[in-house]
CSV table of C-alpha atoms in Angstrom, one decimal:
chain,number,residue,atom,x,y,z
B,1,MET,CA,177.8,-1.8,122.4
B,2,LYS,CA,180.5,0.7,123.2
B,3,PRO,CA,179.5,3.2,120.6
B,4,TYR,CA,175.9,3.1,121.8
B,5,LEU,CA,177.0,3.7,125.4
B,6,ARG,CA,179.1,6.7,124.2
B,7,LEU,CA,176.2,8.0,122.1
B,8,VAL,CA,173.8,8.2,125.1
B,9,ARG,CA,176.5,9.1,127.6
B,10,ALA,CA,175.2,6.2,129.7
B,11,PRO,CA,176.7,7.2,133.1
B,12,ALA,CA,175.4,10.7,133.0
B,13,ALA,CA,171.8,9.4,133.3
B,14,LEU,CA,172.4,9.3,137.0
B,15,THR,CA,172.0,13.1,137.0
B,16,VAL,CA,168.3,12.8,136.0
B,17,VAL,CA,167.3,9.9,138.1
B,18,GLY,CA,167.3,12.2,141.1
B,19,ASP,CA,164.7,14.4,139.4
B,20,THR,CA,162.0,11.8,139.6
B,21,VAL,CA,163.0,10.9,143.2
B,22,ALA,CA,162.8,14.6,144.2
B,23,GLY,CA,159.4,15.0,142.5
B,24,ALA,CA,158.0,11.8,144.2
B,25,ALA,CA,159.3,13.0,147.6
B,26,ALA,CA,157.9,16.5,147.1
B,27,ALA,CA,154.5,15.1,146.2
B,28,GLY,CA,154.5,12.6,149.0
B,29,ARG,CA,154.2,9.8,146.5
B,30,PRO,CA,156.9,7.2,147.4
B,31,LEU,CA,158.6,5.3,144.6
B,32,ARG,CA,157.5,1.8,145.5
B,33,GLY,CA,156.4,-1.1,143.5
B,34,ARG,CA,155.8,-0.3,139.9
B,35,ARG,CA,156.5,3.4,140.5
B,36,LEU,CA,160.1,2.4,140.7
B,37,LEU,CA,160.0,2.4,136.9
B,38,LEU,CA,159.6,6.1,136.8
B,39,PRO,CA,163.4,6.9,137.4
B,40,LEU,CA,164.1,4.4,134.6
B,41,SER,CA,161.7,6.3,132.4
B,42,SER,CA,163.6,9.4,133.2
B,43,ALA,CA,166.9,7.8,132.2
B,44,ALA,CA,165.4,6.6,129.0
B,45,PHE,CA,164.3,10.1,128.1
B,46,TYR,CA,167.8,11.5,129.0
B,47,TRP,CA,169.5,8.9,126.8
B,48,SER,CA,167.0,9.7,124.0
B,49,GLY,CA,168.0,13.3,124.3
B,50,MET,CA,171.7,12.5,124.1
B,51,ALA,CA,171.3,10.4,121.0
B,52,LEU,CA,169.1,13.1,119.5
B,53,ASN,CA,171.7,15.7,120.4
B,54,ASP,CA,174.4,13.8,118.5
B,55,TRP,CA,172.1,13.4,115.5
B,56,ALA,CA,171.2,17.1,115.5
B,57,ASP,CA,174.8,18.2,116.0
B,58,ARG,CA,176.4,15.7,113.6
B,59,HIS,CA,177.8,18.4,111.3
B,60,LEU,CA,179.1,20.5,114.1
B,61,ASP,CA,180.6,17.5,115.8
B,62,ALA,CA,182.4,16.5,112.7
B,63,SER,CA,184.7,19.5,113.2
B,64,GLU,CA,184.5,20.1,116.9
B,65,ARG,CA,184.0,16.6,118.4
B,66,PRO,CA,185.2,14.1,115.9
B,67,GLU,CA,185.5,11.4,118.6
B,68,ARG,CA,181.8,11.2,119.0
B,69,PRO,CA,180.2,8.1,117.5
B,70,ILE,CA,178.6,9.6,114.4
B,71,PRO,CA,181.6,11.7,113.1
B,72,ALA,CA,183.9,8.9,114.1
B,73,GLY,CA,181.9,6.5,111.8
B,74,ASP,CA,181.0,4.2,114.7
B,75,LEU,CA,177.2,4.8,114.2
B,76,SER,CA,175.3,6.3,111.3
B,77,PRO,CA,173.1,9.3,111.7
B,78,GLU,CA,170.1,7.1,110.9
B,79,ARG,CA,171.0,4.7,113.6
B,80,ALA,CA,171.4,7.5,116.2
B,81,LEU,CA,168.0,8.8,115.2
B,82,THR,CA,166.5,5.3,115.6
B,83,VAL,CA,168.1,5.0,119.0
B,84,ALA,CA,166.6,8.3,120.0
B,85,GLY,CA,163.2,7.3,118.9
B,86,GLY,CA,163.4,3.9,120.5
B,87,LEU,CA,164.5,5.3,123.8
B,88,THR,CA,161.7,7.9,123.7
B,89,ALA,CA,159.2,5.0,123.2
B,90,ALA,CA,160.9,3.1,126.0
B,91,GLY,CA,160.6,6.2,128.3
B,92,LEU,CA,156.9,6.5,127.5
B,93,GLY,CA,156.3,2.8,128.0
B,94,LEU,CA,158.2,2.8,131.3
B,95,ALA,CA,156.2,5.8,132.5
B,96,ALA,CA,152.9,4.1,131.5
B,97,ALA,CA,153.9,0.9,133.3
B,98,GLY,CA,155.2,2.8,136.4
B,99,GLY,CA,152.5,5.3,136.8
B,100,GLY,CA,149.7,4.7,134.3
B,101,ARG,CA,147.8,7.6,132.8
B,102,ASP,CA,148.9,9.8,135.7
B,103,ALA,CA,152.5,9.6,134.6
B,104,VAL,CA,151.8,9.5,130.9
B,105,ARG,CA,150.2,13.0,131.2
B,106,ILE,CA,153.7,14.3,132.3
B,107,ALA,CA,155.8,11.9,130.1
B,108,VAL,CA,154.3,12.9,126.8
B,109,PRO,CA,155.1,16.7,127.2
B,110,LEU,CA,158.5,15.7,128.6
B,111,ALA,CA,159.2,13.6,125.5
B,112,ALA,CA,158.1,16.5,123.3
B,113,ALA,CA,160.2,19.0,125.3
B,114,VAL,CA,163.3,16.8,124.8
B,115,TRP,CA,162.8,16.6,121.1
B,116,ALA,CA,162.0,20.3,120.8
B,117,TYR,CA,165.1,21.2,122.8
B,118,ASP,CA,167.5,19.1,120.8
B,119,THR,CA,166.1,19.8,117.3
B,120,VAL,CA,165.0,23.4,117.5
B,121,LEU,CA,165.6,25.3,120.8
B,122,LYS,CA,169.1,24.3,121.9
B,123,SER,CA,171.0,26.9,119.7
B,124,THR,CA,168.5,29.7,120.2
B,125,PRO,CA,167.9,32.2,123.0
B,126,ALA,CA,165.1,29.9,124.1
B,127,GLY,CA,167.6,27.0,124.7
B,128,PRO,CA,168.0,27.5,128.4
B,129,VAL,CA,164.3,27.8,128.9
B,130,GLY,CA,163.8,24.6,126.9
B,131,MET,CA,166.3,22.8,129.1
B,132,ALA,CA,164.6,24.1,132.2
B,133,VAL,CA,161.3,22.8,131.0
B,134,CYS,CA,162.8,19.4,130.4
B,135,ARG,CA,164.2,19.2,133.9
B,136,ALA,CA,161.1,20.6,135.6
B,137,LEU,CA,158.9,18.0,133.7
B,138,ASP,CA,161.3,15.3,134.8
B,139,VAL,CA,160.8,16.3,138.4
B,140,LEU,CA,157.0,16.3,137.8
B,141,LEU,CA,157.3,12.8,136.3
B,142,GLY,CA,158.1,11.5,139.8
B,143,ALA,CA,155.1,13.3,141.2
B,144,GLY,CA,152.7,12.4,138.5
B,145,ALA,CA,149.9,14.6,137.4
B,146,ALA,CA,148.0,14.0,140.6
B,147,GLY,CA,150.9,15.2,142.7
B,148,ALA,CA,152.2,17.9,140.4
B,149,ARG,CA,150.8,20.8,142.3
B,150,ARG,CA,152.7,19.8,145.5
B,151,ALA,CA,155.9,19.2,143.5
B,152,LEU,CA,155.9,22.5,141.6
B,153,PRO,CA,158.3,24.2,144.0
B,154,ALA,CA,160.8,21.4,143.6
B,155,ALA,CA,160.3,21.4,139.8
B,156,ALA,CA,160.8,25.2,139.7
B,157,ALA,CA,164.1,24.9,141.7
């Protein structure tokens, strides 16, 4: 289990849980009942991105970060990619369970933005914009599509 926790940088997910909380607060849509699943969806997307990051950077990490799970031989690249895909699916499922179609309308572009950032954008001049889109969509996940307009200032911040 330890290599998986290192792969997804488990404790760092706390940094994104606040995004959905902020989006919900900005939209006036409290996180109660099943909507409490939305911050968990956010964490799943974050962990997915961390696993995907290590998969995408496995060759660079072999020389610069040999202690990471893939270059250290603790997990195969295929396993890391499977984890990333599974966590993306979990994030989408949690969003659907927590907010229905309203949340899924934000969760699908969020998942796509995470994958685009880690596989294409990260090492380009568009990298910072890609990351900003991920974080803004994460805030909007807490608001849902119905509350997105009210949460746009929080997402932009």
